[in-house]
Amino acid sequence: MKSLIAAVAVCVATTAHADLPHVLDDHIRPAIANFANASAALHEVAVQDCSAPAVIPAYHQAFDAWLGASHLTFGPIERDGRALAIAFWPDSRGACPKALAQLIADADPVVDDPVEFAEVSVAARGFFGLEHLLYGDSFTAQDYTCRLVIAIAADLERMAGDIATDWADYAQVMTSAGAEDNTTYLAPREVDQTLYTALLTGVEFTKDQRLGRPLGTFDRPRPTRAEARRSERSLRNVVLSLTALRNLARAMADAPIPASEAAFDAAFDTAAALDDPIFAGVSNPTGRLRVEILQQKVAYVRDALAAEIGGGMGLSQGFNSADGD
Amino acid sequence: MKSLTIAMALTATTALPAFAGKAEVLNTYADIAQAGYEDSLTTARTLQTAVEALIAEPSAEALQTARAAWLAARVPYQQTEVFRFGNAIVDDWEGKVNAWPLDEGLIDYVDAAYGGATDENEYAVLNVVANPEFTLSGTDIDASDITPELISETLHEADEVESNVASGYHAIEFLLWGQDLNGTEHGAGNRPWTDFGTGDDCTNNNCDRRGAYLQAATDLLVADLEWMAAQWAEGGEGRTAVTADEDAGIVAILTGMGSLSYGEQAGERMKLGVMLNDPEEEHDCFSDNTHNSHYYDGLGVQNVYLGEYVRVDGTVVSGESLSSLVAAADAATDAALRTALSHTMMELGQIKTAAEAGFSYDQMLERGNEAGEALIMGAVDGLVAQTREIERAVSALELDQIGFEGSDSLDNPNAVFQ
C-alpha cells in the first residue's frame, strides 16, 4: 500500500487529469441529447409515413447523431447491450437479413408490442435492421415491413431516451469518482482511464473494422463488407466517428495536442479526397491504395493520441470489447 | 473504502510475508500452462483411440464412447484458453484447434434450412466428405485422400474465410454430433452412428470419407497439442518468452485474463448469443456443451491468478501466485479481484447446474426467456466486473505503462512525430 500511496503522490505531482466537466458539458451531454432528439424525430417521421423515401432522411440524421456518441461504449451505452441493439455491425454471419426475413415470413406480431420487441434479436433491430428494410427489395409501405420499420424506430427512440436518462445519473458517478460510496470509480484516475480507453478503442474500431473489413487482403478484398454500404454511409461513418473522437480528445486534453490535431487533419483531408463513399475501390489496386492510405492516417491518429493524451496523463488503454477474436 | 483503510493499516503495521517474486510467479504460470496442454494432449489421445475404434467397428456404443472422450478432452483444454491473448505463440496457433463459429457445410452434409453459399463465404456448403474433387479459389483440389495435411493446409480457413473451420475441436464435434436442429428447444445434434457404418449400414452416403475426415482431424488435433505442450516444457518457446522479461510476463498473464474475460467471453461468446437469440452462437453448439465450455474458461482465469490447477488425474500443480504478488502491492486490490473471480465462478456454476439439470444453454437463449437471460447476463456482469479488478491489479503493480497491446507510439514515442 505504501508504494501505491507513493505512486498516487507522484501522479498528483506530475500528471494531469482529464477535464471532466468539459468532457461532460461540451462532449458527452450534447452528443447523448442529440442522439435522443434525432431518434425521436425518426420515430415521429416513420409513424406519419413509413415509406422509404419519407424515412430515409430521418434515418440518416439519427445515424449521424449515433456516430457522435457511439464511441462512449461504457456505462449507459454498454448497459443491457444497447450498443449492439442500436448498431449491430459487423455482422460476419449475415444474421441481420436472416433475422428480418424470419420476422417477415412469420408476420411476427411482436412488432406491435414495444416491450416484446425489445427482446427481439439485435440483428433485426437498430440502424442496420432499418437499413436493410429501407434499402432492400423487400420493402413495401403497405404491409408488415411498414410496421417493422415503425417498431425499429420506436425501439431506437426508447433506447436513446433510456441512455439520456441514465447518463444524468452516470455523469454523477463519474464526477464523484473516489467518493466513499462510489464503487464504480475508485479514483478520478479510473475515469480518465475509461475515457482514454473509449477514445483509443473508437479510433481502432474505425481503423480495423470500418476500413479493415472492406480492405480484406490484397488477394481477397471484401467490398461487400463495408459498413452501411446499402445506404452509402461507409465513408461518412468514418468521418463522423473521427469527428466525435476529435471532440472527445480536445475536451479531455489539458494541454495542446498538436500532433493529434495534425493527424486528425491529415485523416480528414485524405477522407475528403477519397471520393469513394462505400470503398468499392478496394477491388482495384489504385482504389485499394487510397483506402489503405486513409487507414494509415487513422493509425497515425491513434499513435498521436496515445503519445499526447496517454503519455501526457500517464494512462494506458484498458481492456475493450475488441480484445477477443 | 473502509476495508481499504483497514488493509492499509494492516500492511503498515505488519511485516510483509516473505515473498519469492515475479520470477517464481511466472514459473507457476508456465507450469500450469504446461500441465494444461499436457492434459489436453492426454485426453485428445483418448479421443483418438475412441475414434479409431468407431471407424474400425462402427456402433452406437463406439460413437457414444467417442463423444464422451471429446467432452472429457474439453475440460482441460478450455482451462488453457486464458493463455491465448497474452502469449503470441498460443494466439497464433489456437485457430487451428479451437476456431469457432464454423460454417459446417464446408465439411459434411447439412440440413436444407442451413442455406447455401453466402456473401461472406462462397464455400459454406462445399461438403468435402461428399466431394473428392472440387475447385477452391480457382485451384482444382484433389481431396480423394483426406489427410491431416489436406485439412490444415488446404481446407482450413479456405478462401481466407475464418468460418471455414476445417480442423480442431469444433470440426470433430460436428462430425461426432452433427447439426443441432432443435433451435432453442432442448436437445443436441443427433448424428446416427450409421453415418460411419460400413456397407449397407451406411447412412447419408460417403461413410468411409466421413470416417477418414474424423480420423484425420483427430490426428491433427493430437499433433497440434503435442507441439503446444512442448512449447511450455523446460526450454520451450512459450515458457522462455513469458519468463524472459518479468514485467512483460506479468502483463501477459493479466492481459490474457482480462481479454478472455471481457472481449471474448463476456462479449463475443455470451452477451452476443443472448442478444441474437441464436443457438448457433453457442460455443459448443453441436454437443450442447456450452455451459461447460464457459465454466472451464472462467476456471482457467481463476487458476492462473491463484496459481493452482487441478490436473485431470487429480494431482495439483501450484506455486507462487500472482495473487500473492498483487497482495504484496495492495492487499485490498487482491482481495477484490479474488472476490470477483469467485463471484464469476458461482455465476458460471449456476449456468452449468441448470444446464446439467435439463435447462440447456440453447433454451436460455430463446427470445423472451427471462430466466435464461438472467443466468447468462449474471455471468456476463461478473466477467465485466472482474475485468475492472484486473485493470486495478495492473495499476497496483504499477505496470500501466507497459500497455496491454504493443503499439508503435508506446514502444517508440518518436515514431508518431516522424
XYZ file of C-alpha atoms in Angstrom:
743
model
C 0.000 0.000 0.000
C 2.803 2.302 0.813
C 4.055 2.070 -2.746
C 0.588 2.866 -4.076
C 0.386 5.966 -1.925
C 3.753 6.939 -3.231
C 2.561 6.319 -6.759
C -0.547 8.392 -6.216
C 1.522 11.192 -4.801
C 3.763 11.066 -7.832
C 0.764 11.130 -10.139
C -0.698 14.160 -8.442
C 2.570 15.928 -8.697
C 3.374 15.157 -12.299
C 0.344 14.157 -14.310
C -2.872 15.921 -15.102
C -6.405 14.608 -15.161
C -8.917 14.769 -17.962
C -11.038 17.871 -17.776
C -14.187 16.002 -16.780
C -16.635 18.942 -16.587
C -15.505 19.970 -20.042
C -15.887 16.399 -21.341
C -19.378 16.123 -19.889
C -20.684 19.573 -20.821
C -19.121 20.029 -24.224
C -18.954 16.494 -25.483
C -20.958 13.764 -23.798
C -24.170 15.554 -22.810
C -24.711 17.251 -26.184
C -23.922 14.032 -28.056
C -26.359 11.982 -25.983
C -29.082 14.633 -26.238
C -28.575 14.933 -29.975
C -28.966 11.194 -30.424
C -32.124 11.137 -28.302
C -33.660 14.006 -30.280
C -32.770 12.568 -33.666
C -34.146 9.141 -32.720
C -37.391 10.678 -31.517
C -37.651 12.581 -34.793
C -37.030 9.389 -36.750
C -39.849 7.637 -34.932
C -42.196 10.552 -35.497
C -41.488 10.551 -39.221
C -41.931 6.790 -39.510
C -45.292 6.904 -37.764
C -46.518 9.564 -40.177
C -45.224 7.893 -43.321
C -43.277 4.655 -43.204
C -42.308 4.645 -46.867
C -38.601 4.534 -47.614
C -38.365 7.963 -49.277
C -40.051 9.553 -46.263
C -37.999 7.758 -43.621
C -34.548 7.832 -45.228
C -33.616 11.468 -44.412
C -34.523 10.966 -40.743
C -32.666 7.647 -40.734
C -29.515 9.425 -41.880
C -29.871 12.161 -39.296
C -30.367 9.704 -36.482
C -27.465 7.534 -37.669
C -25.282 10.668 -37.862
C -26.265 11.506 -34.306
C -25.440 7.989 -33.142
C -21.935 8.339 -34.541
C -21.473 11.325 -32.270
C -21.987 9.077 -29.253
C -21.227 5.508 -30.323
C -17.645 5.593 -29.029
C -18.909 6.128 -25.443
C -19.091 2.369 -25.011
C -19.032 2.349 -21.197
C -21.856 2.935 -18.722
C -25.317 3.659 -20.173
C -24.494 2.668 -23.756
C -22.939 -0.608 -22.637
C -25.833 -1.361 -20.274
C -28.277 -4.047 -21.458
C -26.229 -4.449 -24.635
C -27.661 -1.223 -26.065
C -24.717 -0.575 -28.362
C -25.326 -3.906 -30.054
C -29.055 -3.316 -30.360
C -28.565 0.163 -31.810
C -25.936 -0.771 -34.370
C -25.253 -4.465 -34.828
C -22.170 -4.423 -37.013
C -20.018 -6.149 -38.132
C -22.406 -8.934 -38.924
C -19.991 -11.566 -40.133
C -22.588 -14.327 -40.287
C -25.317 -12.440 -42.092
C -27.614 -12.553 -39.058
C -29.355 -9.283 -39.933
C -31.092 -10.307 -43.181
C -31.856 -13.737 -41.680
C -33.495 -12.310 -38.567
C -35.553 -9.826 -40.602
C -36.624 -12.488 -43.088
C -37.811 -14.648 -40.210
C -39.935 -11.883 -38.678
C -41.430 -11.021 -42.056
C -42.080 -14.649 -43.019
C -43.896 -15.241 -39.727
C -45.558 -11.810 -39.810
C -44.497 -11.931 -36.166
C -46.911 -9.768 -34.128
C -44.016 -8.795 -31.867
C -43.755 -5.565 -33.892
C -46.942 -4.317 -32.301
C -45.669 -4.637 -28.736
C -42.759 -2.337 -27.844
C -41.936 -4.276 -24.672
C -41.754 -7.570 -26.527
C -39.881 -6.011 -29.418
C -37.079 -5.067 -27.035
C -36.442 -8.827 -26.684
C -36.082 -9.441 -30.420
C -32.669 -10.395 -31.777
C -30.407 -7.358 -32.081
C -29.755 -8.437 -35.663
C -33.272 -7.324 -36.616
C -33.147 -4.046 -34.684
C -31.367 -0.722 -34.802
C -29.866 1.121 -37.729
C -28.786 -1.959 -39.641
C -32.182 -3.617 -39.419
C -33.662 -0.360 -40.649
C -31.111 -0.059 -43.429
C -31.974 -3.482 -44.825
C -35.655 -2.564 -44.858
C -35.225 0.912 -46.329
C -32.727 -0.104 -48.984
C -33.688 -3.713 -49.609
C -36.051 -5.066 -52.222
C -38.478 -6.469 -49.699
C -39.782 -3.135 -48.539
C -43.324 -2.128 -49.396
C -45.013 0.516 -47.330
C -48.395 -1.174 -47.120
C -47.575 -4.403 -45.386
C -45.849 -5.908 -42.419
C -42.487 -4.302 -43.112
C -44.060 -0.916 -42.571
C -44.982 -1.882 -39.022
C -41.498 -3.311 -38.633
C -39.912 0.000 -39.658
C -42.026 1.831 -37.112
C -41.204 -0.729 -34.422
C -37.458 -0.383 -35.032
C -37.708 3.415 -34.977
C -39.725 3.314 -31.754
C -37.196 0.916 -30.238
C -34.349 3.287 -31.158
C -36.197 6.199 -29.589
C -36.763 4.165 -26.430
C -33.117 3.151 -26.115
C -31.821 6.637 -26.898
C -34.188 8.061 -24.277
C -33.087 5.486 -21.695
C -29.462 6.285 -22.418
C -30.112 10.002 -21.918
C -31.908 9.329 -18.638
C -29.179 7.013 -17.413
C -26.456 9.481 -18.326
C -27.902 12.025 -15.911
C -27.034 9.601 -13.105
C -23.900 8.249 -14.677
C -22.370 11.714 -15.042
C -22.718 11.973 -11.277
C -20.970 8.619 -10.872
C -18.057 9.887 -12.940
C -17.930 13.236 -11.162
C -17.906 11.610 -7.738
C -15.060 9.225 -8.552
C -13.157 8.323 -5.422
C -16.009 9.149 -3.065
C -16.627 6.627 -0.325
C -19.869 5.278 -1.788
C -18.654 5.186 -5.387
C -17.985 1.551 -6.246
C -17.660 2.157 -9.991
C -14.747 4.589 -9.972
C -12.445 4.200 -7.016
C -10.371 7.206 -8.076
C -10.573 10.036 -10.640
C -7.784 8.321 -12.491
C -10.169 5.438 -13.299
C -12.453 7.919 -15.053
C -9.515 9.128 -17.132
C -8.662 5.551 -17.937
C -12.228 4.821 -19.058
C -12.388 7.890 -21.307
C -8.977 7.164 -22.736
C -9.866 3.535 -23.432
C -13.034 4.659 -25.223
C -11.030 7.160 -27.245
C -8.407 4.712 -28.477
C -10.883 1.875 -28.939
C -13.021 4.152 -31.104
C -10.092 5.022 -33.357
C -9.066 1.372 -33.569
C -12.605 0.320 -34.462
C -12.593 2.708 -37.407
C -9.163 1.550 -38.500
C -9.607 -2.201 -38.067
C -13.315 -2.656 -38.766
C -14.723 0.240 -40.795
C -11.635 0.318 -43.015
C -10.015 -3.047 -42.355
C -13.026 -5.213 -43.158
C -13.637 -3.948 -46.704
C -9.889 -3.931 -47.361
C -9.597 -7.630 -46.550
C -6.284 -8.734 -48.022
C -4.647 -7.741 -51.275
C -5.613 -11.053 -52.856
C -9.079 -11.052 -51.398
C -10.564 -7.560 -50.973
C -14.071 -7.542 -49.465
C -16.066 -4.557 -50.742
C -19.353 -6.130 -49.614
C -18.120 -5.972 -46.032
C -18.107 -2.153 -45.949
C -20.225 -0.753 -43.144
C -23.693 0.513 -44.106
C -22.843 0.289 -47.800
C -26.510 -0.056 -48.794
C -27.229 3.450 -47.566
C -23.799 4.589 -48.813
C -22.635 5.622 -45.375
C -19.311 3.761 -45.178
C -17.009 6.751 -45.595
C -19.436 9.096 -43.892
C -19.342 6.898 -40.796
C -15.549 7.034 -40.770
C -15.566 10.827 -40.946
C -18.296 11.320 -38.357
C -16.710 8.869 -35.982
C -13.340 10.605 -36.246
C -15.057 13.954 -35.727
C -16.613 12.723 -32.494
C -13.316 11.256 -31.331
C -11.510 14.522 -32.024
C -14.111 16.310 -29.918
C -13.522 13.894 -27.072
C -9.747 14.249 -27.368
C -9.958 18.035 -27.312
C -12.298 18.013 -24.337
C -10.097 15.580 -22.413
C -6.787 17.242 -23.077
C -5.478 19.700 -20.524
C -2.683 20.817 -22.816
C -2.431 21.433 -26.566
C -2.320 18.252 -28.644
C -0.666 19.474 -31.847
C 0.415 16.060 -33.143
C -3.089 14.669 -32.678
C -4.647 17.720 -34.330
C -2.301 17.346 -37.273
C -3.029 13.637 -37.530
C -6.788 14.240 -37.486
C -6.457 16.962 -40.123
C -4.472 14.638 -42.364
C -7.074 11.893 -41.967
C -9.933 14.283 -42.775
C -8.085 15.609 -45.837
C -7.499 12.088 -47.099
C -11.125 11.143 -46.487
C -12.378 14.262 -48.264
C -10.258 13.466 -51.316
C -11.242 9.808 -51.427
C -14.442 10.136 -53.441
C -15.421 6.540 -52.727
C -18.391 6.544 -50.341
C -18.634 2.760 -49.979
C -14.983 1.776 -50.511
C -15.891 -0.004 -53.708
C -12.404 0.848 -54.932
C -10.754 -1.751 -52.700
C -11.178 -4.229 -55.545
C -8.704 -2.462 -57.809
C -5.082 -1.654 -56.909
C -5.385 2.138 -57.185
C -8.604 2.381 -55.234
C -7.273 -0.019 -52.674
C -4.144 2.020 -52.118
C -6.252 5.104 -51.439
C -8.283 3.328 -48.769
C -5.085 1.891 -47.308
C -3.651 5.389 -47.066
C -6.731 6.534 -45.172
C -6.311 3.576 -42.840
C -2.681 4.572 -42.321
C -3.724 8.117 -41.438
C -6.160 6.755 -38.876
C -3.345 4.644 -37.437
C -1.309 7.850 -37.028
C -4.239 9.415 -35.179
C -4.174 6.507 -32.772
C -0.455 6.775 -32.183
C -0.575 10.542 -31.734
C -3.383 10.253 -29.184
C -1.523 7.511 -27.341
C 1.561 9.690 -27.139
C -0.074 13.011 -26.291
C -3.072 12.069 -24.192
C -1.976 8.665 -22.907
C 1.594 9.781 -22.436
C 0.580 13.188 -21.142
C -1.683 11.817 -18.426
C 0.218 8.627 -17.724
C -2.650 6.460 -18.933
C -2.701 3.130 -20.676
C -5.523 1.645 -22.653
C -7.735 -0.672 -20.628
C -9.444 -3.791 -21.861
C -12.018 -3.293 -24.547
C -14.640 -5.293 -26.353
C -12.387 -5.840 -29.359
C -9.853 -7.775 -27.317
C -11.350 -11.093 -28.337
C -11.065 -12.725 -31.732
C -13.443 2.236 1.403
C -13.416 1.086 4.999
C -11.874 -2.222 4.024
C -9.236 -0.349 2.104
C -8.368 1.684 5.170
C -8.130 -1.471 7.233
C -5.961 -3.072 4.636
C -3.716 -0.049 4.641
C -3.438 -0.193 8.375
C -2.634 -3.896 8.241
C 0.115 -3.577 5.692
C 1.503 -0.636 7.524
C 1.711 -2.405 10.863
C 2.578 -5.977 9.983
C 5.637 -7.219 8.214
C 5.016 -8.351 4.656
C 5.099 -12.115 4.228
C 8.283 -13.458 2.759
C 7.653 -13.259 -0.937
C 9.567 -15.013 -3.633
C 8.984 -12.631 -6.526
C 7.903 -12.250 -10.124
C 10.179 -14.960 -11.488
C 8.510 -17.569 -9.286
C 5.049 -16.327 -10.240
C 5.952 -16.695 -13.895
C 7.270 -20.193 -13.306
C 3.980 -21.196 -11.733
C 2.143 -19.731 -14.705
C 4.291 -21.661 -17.183
C 3.913 -24.835 -15.098
C 0.128 -24.506 -15.248
C 0.292 -23.942 -18.999
C 2.472 -26.994 -19.451
C 0.207 -29.171 -17.321
C -2.897 -27.861 -19.059
C -1.602 -28.592 -22.537
C -0.242 -31.982 -21.449
C -3.667 -32.846 -20.053
C -5.292 -31.611 -23.251
C -2.938 -33.894 -25.162
C -3.594 -36.936 -22.958
C -7.343 -36.577 -23.248
C -7.106 -35.951 -27.011
C -5.182 -39.219 -27.340
C -8.018 -40.990 -25.567
C -10.361 -39.393 -28.092
C -8.065 -40.557 -30.905
C -8.269 -44.154 -29.671
C -12.049 -43.922 -29.429
C -12.278 -42.556 -32.976
C -10.093 -45.387 -34.284
C -12.421 -47.864 -32.587
C -15.511 -46.180 -34.015
C -14.172 -46.362 -37.536
C -12.854 -49.936 -37.194
C -16.120 -51.199 -35.779
C -18.940 -48.679 -36.039
C -21.702 -48.950 -33.437
C -23.890 -46.746 -31.305
C -21.700 -47.601 -28.300
C -18.499 -46.718 -30.127
C -19.937 -43.347 -31.171
C -21.051 -42.691 -27.612
C -17.583 -43.538 -26.294
C -16.009 -41.099 -28.744
C -18.443 -38.368 -27.737
C -17.676 -38.934 -24.058
C -13.960 -38.715 -24.843
C -14.490 -35.420 -26.679
C -16.404 -33.958 -23.717
C -13.647 -35.022 -21.323
C -10.999 -33.532 -23.603
C -12.708 -30.143 -23.435
C -12.278 -29.910 -19.654
C -8.520 -29.290 -19.609
C -8.419 -27.523 -22.964
C -10.913 -24.814 -22.032
C -8.867 -24.084 -18.930
C -5.932 -23.222 -21.208
C -7.815 -20.523 -23.101
C -6.546 -17.979 -20.588
C -3.099 -18.401 -22.165
C -4.311 -17.214 -25.536
C -4.356 -13.465 -25.556
C -1.232 -12.768 -23.553
C 1.013 -15.177 -25.446
C 1.612 -14.696 -29.154
C 2.696 -18.300 -29.556
C -0.693 -19.504 -28.334
C -2.775 -16.871 -30.086
C -1.142 -17.572 -33.448
C -1.786 -21.288 -33.033
C -5.155 -21.591 -31.348
C -7.210 -21.015 -34.509
C -6.108 -24.451 -35.666
C -7.566 -26.230 -32.652
C -10.458 -24.160 -31.347
C -11.703 -21.933 -34.167
C -15.382 -21.096 -33.927
C -18.019 -20.382 -35.180
C -17.886 -22.538 -38.287
C -19.806 -22.999 -41.491
C -20.021 -26.743 -41.045
C -21.400 -27.272 -44.552
C -17.800 -26.980 -45.684
C -17.143 -30.382 -44.121
C -20.237 -32.574 -44.464
C -23.920 -32.631 -45.336
C -26.235 -30.139 -43.635
C -29.956 -29.587 -43.360
C -31.664 -27.669 -46.170
C -32.534 -24.863 -43.736
C -28.805 -24.146 -43.349
C -28.874 -22.366 -46.720
C -26.165 -22.191 -49.352
C -23.142 -20.092 -50.136
C -23.275 -16.628 -48.549
C -21.934 -13.148 -49.297
C -19.293 -13.835 -46.710
C -18.455 -17.408 -47.670
C -18.615 -18.924 -51.112
C -17.709 -22.335 -49.717
C -20.230 -22.564 -46.884
C -21.657 -25.771 -48.384
C -18.596 -27.201 -50.100
C -19.093 -30.617 -48.410
C -15.644 -32.160 -48.616
C -16.949 -35.516 -47.382
C -19.151 -35.861 -50.452
C -16.730 -34.362 -52.973
C -13.313 -35.937 -53.639
C -12.598 -33.204 -56.195
C -13.549 -29.543 -56.191
C -12.311 -26.084 -57.057
C -11.207 -23.755 -54.300
C -10.358 -20.095 -55.032
C -9.655 -21.078 -58.643
C -7.473 -24.101 -57.861
C -8.505 -27.698 -58.555
C -8.193 -29.723 -55.379
C -7.711 -33.486 -55.209
C -9.331 -34.494 -51.927
C -9.591 -38.201 -52.692
C -7.316 -38.823 -49.715
C -8.428 -36.913 -46.623
C -5.233 -36.316 -44.689
C -4.220 -34.017 -41.834
C -2.211 -32.038 -44.410
C -5.234 -31.552 -46.660
C -7.224 -30.275 -43.703
C -4.583 -27.953 -42.282
C -3.018 -26.627 -45.468
C -5.859 -26.531 -47.982
C -9.219 -26.582 -46.245
C -8.719 -24.675 -43.014
C -9.718 -21.036 -43.478
C -10.172 -21.757 -47.181
C -10.588 -18.643 -49.302
C -9.370 -16.623 -46.299
C -12.754 -17.040 -44.639
C -12.473 -17.537 -40.894
C -15.667 -19.560 -40.639
C -14.212 -22.181 -42.948
C -13.101 -24.128 -39.922
C -11.813 -27.476 -41.135
C -9.786 -28.548 -38.100
C -9.891 -28.630 -34.327
C -12.330 -29.470 -31.582
C -15.400 -27.997 -33.262
C -14.865 -29.739 -36.605
C -14.553 -33.007 -34.676
C -17.576 -32.098 -32.577
C -19.646 -31.608 -35.735
C -18.572 -34.997 -37.084
C -19.467 -36.714 -33.796
C -22.788 -34.991 -33.120
C -23.994 -33.465 -36.377
C -26.046 -30.301 -36.584
C -28.233 -29.378 -33.655
C -31.581 -28.928 -35.403
C -33.549 -28.245 -32.223
C -33.257 -24.468 -32.375
C -33.776 -23.047 -28.912
C -35.511 -26.262 -27.823
C -33.755 -28.808 -25.641
C -31.508 -31.265 -27.455
C -28.094 -31.577 -29.101
C -27.023 -32.797 -32.540
C -28.190 -36.299 -33.257
C -25.957 -37.827 -35.897
C -26.705 -41.566 -36.209
C -23.791 -43.957 -35.680
C -24.632 -45.367 -39.082
C -23.134 -42.216 -40.616
C -19.906 -44.133 -40.007
C -21.429 -47.512 -40.980
C -19.905 -49.890 -43.465
C -21.662 -51.405 -46.474
C -25.441 -51.326 -46.276
C -25.341 -49.838 -42.768
C -24.058 -46.535 -44.132
C -26.465 -43.585 -43.921
C -26.122 -40.208 -45.630
C -23.508 -41.629 -48.012
C -19.706 -41.415 -48.057
C -19.316 -43.054 -44.636
C -15.738 -44.055 -45.405
C -14.792 -40.480 -46.284
C -16.611 -39.157 -43.225
C -14.642 -41.573 -41.064
C -11.432 -40.617 -42.828
C -12.136 -36.940 -42.164
C -12.866 -37.584 -38.491
C -9.686 -39.631 -38.125
C -7.514 -37.081 -39.906
C -8.956 -34.171 -37.907
C -8.383 -36.038 -34.637
C -4.820 -36.985 -35.585
C -4.178 -33.365 -36.468
C -5.538 -32.182 -33.118
C -3.213 -34.573 -31.285
C -0.230 -33.375 -33.324
C -1.078 -29.716 -32.681
C -1.442 -30.298 -28.942
C 1.847 -32.218 -28.830
C 3.520 -29.185 -30.324
C 1.961 -26.753 -27.865
C 2.708 -28.893 -24.813
C 6.359 -28.934 -25.895
C 6.413 -25.125 -26.096
C 5.760 -24.926 -22.355
C 8.219 -27.591 -21.247
C 11.618 -26.543 -19.936
C 13.334 -24.548 -22.684
C 10.163 -24.364 -24.786
C 9.405 -21.165 -26.622
C 6.225 -20.308 -24.744
C 7.903 -20.675 -21.377
C 11.017 -18.823 -22.461
C 9.040 -15.920 -23.922
C 6.928 -15.331 -20.837
C 9.800 -15.661 -18.377
C 12.330 -13.587 -20.345
C 11.145 -10.189 -19.087
C 9.488 -10.269 -15.671
C 7.281 -7.210 -16.003
C 6.226 -8.103 -19.545
C 5.489 -11.636 -18.345
C 3.219 -10.422 -15.531
C 1.456 -8.134 -18.012
C 0.999 -11.149 -20.312
C -0.790 -13.019 -17.524
C -3.088 -10.096 -16.769
C -3.706 -9.384 -20.450
C -4.757 -12.974 -21.010
C -7.078 -12.858 -18.019
C -8.705 -9.552 -18.982
C -9.028 -10.130 -22.706
C -10.592 -13.544 -22.261
C -12.931 -12.284 -19.539
C -14.211 -9.199 -21.290
C -13.954 -9.011 -25.066
C -14.014 -12.723 -25.728
C -16.124 -14.499 -23.143
C -18.454 -11.813 -21.775
C -18.868 -10.148 -25.153
C -18.354 -12.342 -28.171
C -19.416 -15.657 -26.660
C -22.079 -14.870 -24.083
C -23.723 -11.460 -24.434
C -23.895 -11.642 -28.210
C -25.634 -15.022 -28.132
C -28.309 -13.728 -25.766
C -28.836 -10.600 -27.800
C -29.127 -12.528 -31.049
C -31.317 -15.267 -29.518
C -29.353 -17.515 -31.810
C -28.439 -21.063 -30.774
C -25.789 -21.089 -33.489
C -23.981 -18.604 -31.294
C -23.477 -21.344 -28.744
C -19.804 -22.084 -28.342
C -20.149 -25.878 -28.274
C -23.371 -25.871 -30.257
C -23.377 -29.387 -31.741
C -22.832 -31.167 -28.436
C -24.736 -28.732 -26.199
C -21.638 -28.480 -24.038
C -21.558 -24.688 -23.964
C -22.235 -24.437 -20.231
C -19.038 -26.412 -19.585
C -17.079 -24.511 -22.182
C -17.874 -21.232 -20.411
C -17.356 -22.684 -16.959
C -13.880 -24.014 -17.680
C -12.864 -20.809 -19.448
C -13.720 -18.948 -16.249
C -11.914 -21.511 -14.124
C -8.791 -21.078 -16.239
C -8.741 -17.366 -15.407
C -9.060 -18.123 -11.714
C -6.364 -20.823 -11.935
C -3.658 -18.528 -13.241
C -4.452 -15.852 -10.692
C -4.461 -18.192 -7.710
C -1.518 -20.186 -9.093
C -3.236 -23.535 -8.848
C -4.506 -26.063 -11.381
C -6.148 -29.426 -10.690
C -4.976 -31.864 -13.339
C -7.144 -34.477 -14.993
C -5.555 -37.160 -12.806
C -6.438 -35.206 -9.693
C -2.926 -34.051 -8.866
C -2.376 -30.369 -8.274
C 0.096 -28.004 -9.897
C 0.627 -24.966 -7.728
C 3.217 -22.409 -6.735
C 3.839 -18.777 -6.026
C 0.798 -16.928 -7.279
C 0.028 -13.668 -9.000
C -2.493 -13.185 -6.207
C 0.270 -13.030 -3.618
C 2.223 -10.627 -5.808
C -0.743 -8.281 -6.037
C -1.449 -8.689 -2.319
C 2.089 -7.626 -1.515
C 1.498 -4.449 -3.533
C -2.044 -3.816 -2.334
C -3.971 -6.299 -0.226
C -7.338 -4.677 -0.923
C -6.931 -4.925 -4.688
C -6.009 -8.583 -4.389
C -8.977 -9.298 -2.146
C -11.350 -7.521 -4.534
C -10.032 -9.445 -7.529
C -10.243 -12.792 -5.747
C -13.807 -11.998 -4.700
C -14.720 -11.006 -8.250
C -13.268 -14.230 -9.682
C -15.133 -16.328 -7.115
C -18.352 -14.496 -7.879
C -17.977 -15.182 -11.599
C -17.345 -18.862 -10.920
C -20.531 -19.004 -8.871
C -22.485 -17.399 -11.722
C -20.949 -19.727 -14.308
C -21.643 -22.602 -11.941
C -25.333 -21.687 -11.899
C -25.469 -21.903 -15.690
C -23.716 -25.276 -15.567
C -26.012 -26.555 -12.834
C -29.178 -25.523 -14.638
C -27.933 -26.978 -17.929
C -26.994 -30.293 -16.353
C -30.421 -30.469 -14.752
C -32.044 -30.178 -18.184
C -32.361 -26.441 -18.910
C -29.871 -26.415 -21.746
C -27.900 -23.405 -22.912
C -29.820 -23.107 -26.178
C -33.058 -22.834 -24.215
C -31.528 -19.986 -22.220
C -31.012 -18.097 -25.497
C -34.655 -18.208 -26.520
C -36.298 -14.848 -27.122
C -38.124 -13.694 -24.036
C -36.703 -16.441 -21.806
C -36.081 -14.274 -18.764
C -34.603 -16.959 -16.534
C -32.073 -17.921 -19.173
C -31.163 -14.349 -19.921
C -30.737 -13.606 -16.227
C -28.426 -16.602 -15.791
C -26.238 -15.662 -18.729
C -26.196 -11.923 -18.037
C -25.327 -12.621 -14.403
C -22.157 -14.319 -15.572
C -21.509 -11.584 -18.152
C -21.761 -8.930 -15.427
C -19.395 -10.960 -13.264
C -16.863 -11.187 -16.061
C -17.108 -7.458 -16.770
C -16.669 -6.670 -13.078
C -13.632 -8.896 -12.746
C -12.080 -7.158 -15.744
C -12.207 -3.866 -13.856
C -10.456 -5.525 -10.930
C -7.827 -6.935 -13.273
C -7.164 -3.391 -14.519
C -6.813 -2.280 -10.902
C -4.319 -5.073 -10.296
C -2.285 -3.796 -13.240
C -2.262 -0.345 -11.643
C -1.432 -1.727 -8.203
C 1.589 -3.469 -9.694
C 2.496 -0.205 -11.436
C 2.552 -1.934 -14.782
C 0.191 0.547 -16.502
C 2.863 1.930 -18.714
C 3.636 -1.404 -20.295
C 0.423 -1.272 -22.327
C -1.896 -4.162 -22.983
C -1.043 -4.305 -26.624
C 2.149 -3.379 -28.365
C 1.959 -0.094 -30.170
C 4.451 1.918 -32.132
C 3.890 5.002 -30.083
C 4.374 3.314 -26.747
C 7.411 1.407 -27.857
C 8.800 4.381 -29.688
C 7.081 7.680 -28.865
C 9.024 9.500 -31.553
C 7.567 7.326 -34.281
C 4.392 9.362 -34.499
C 6.177 12.631 -34.988
C 8.203 11.466 -37.939
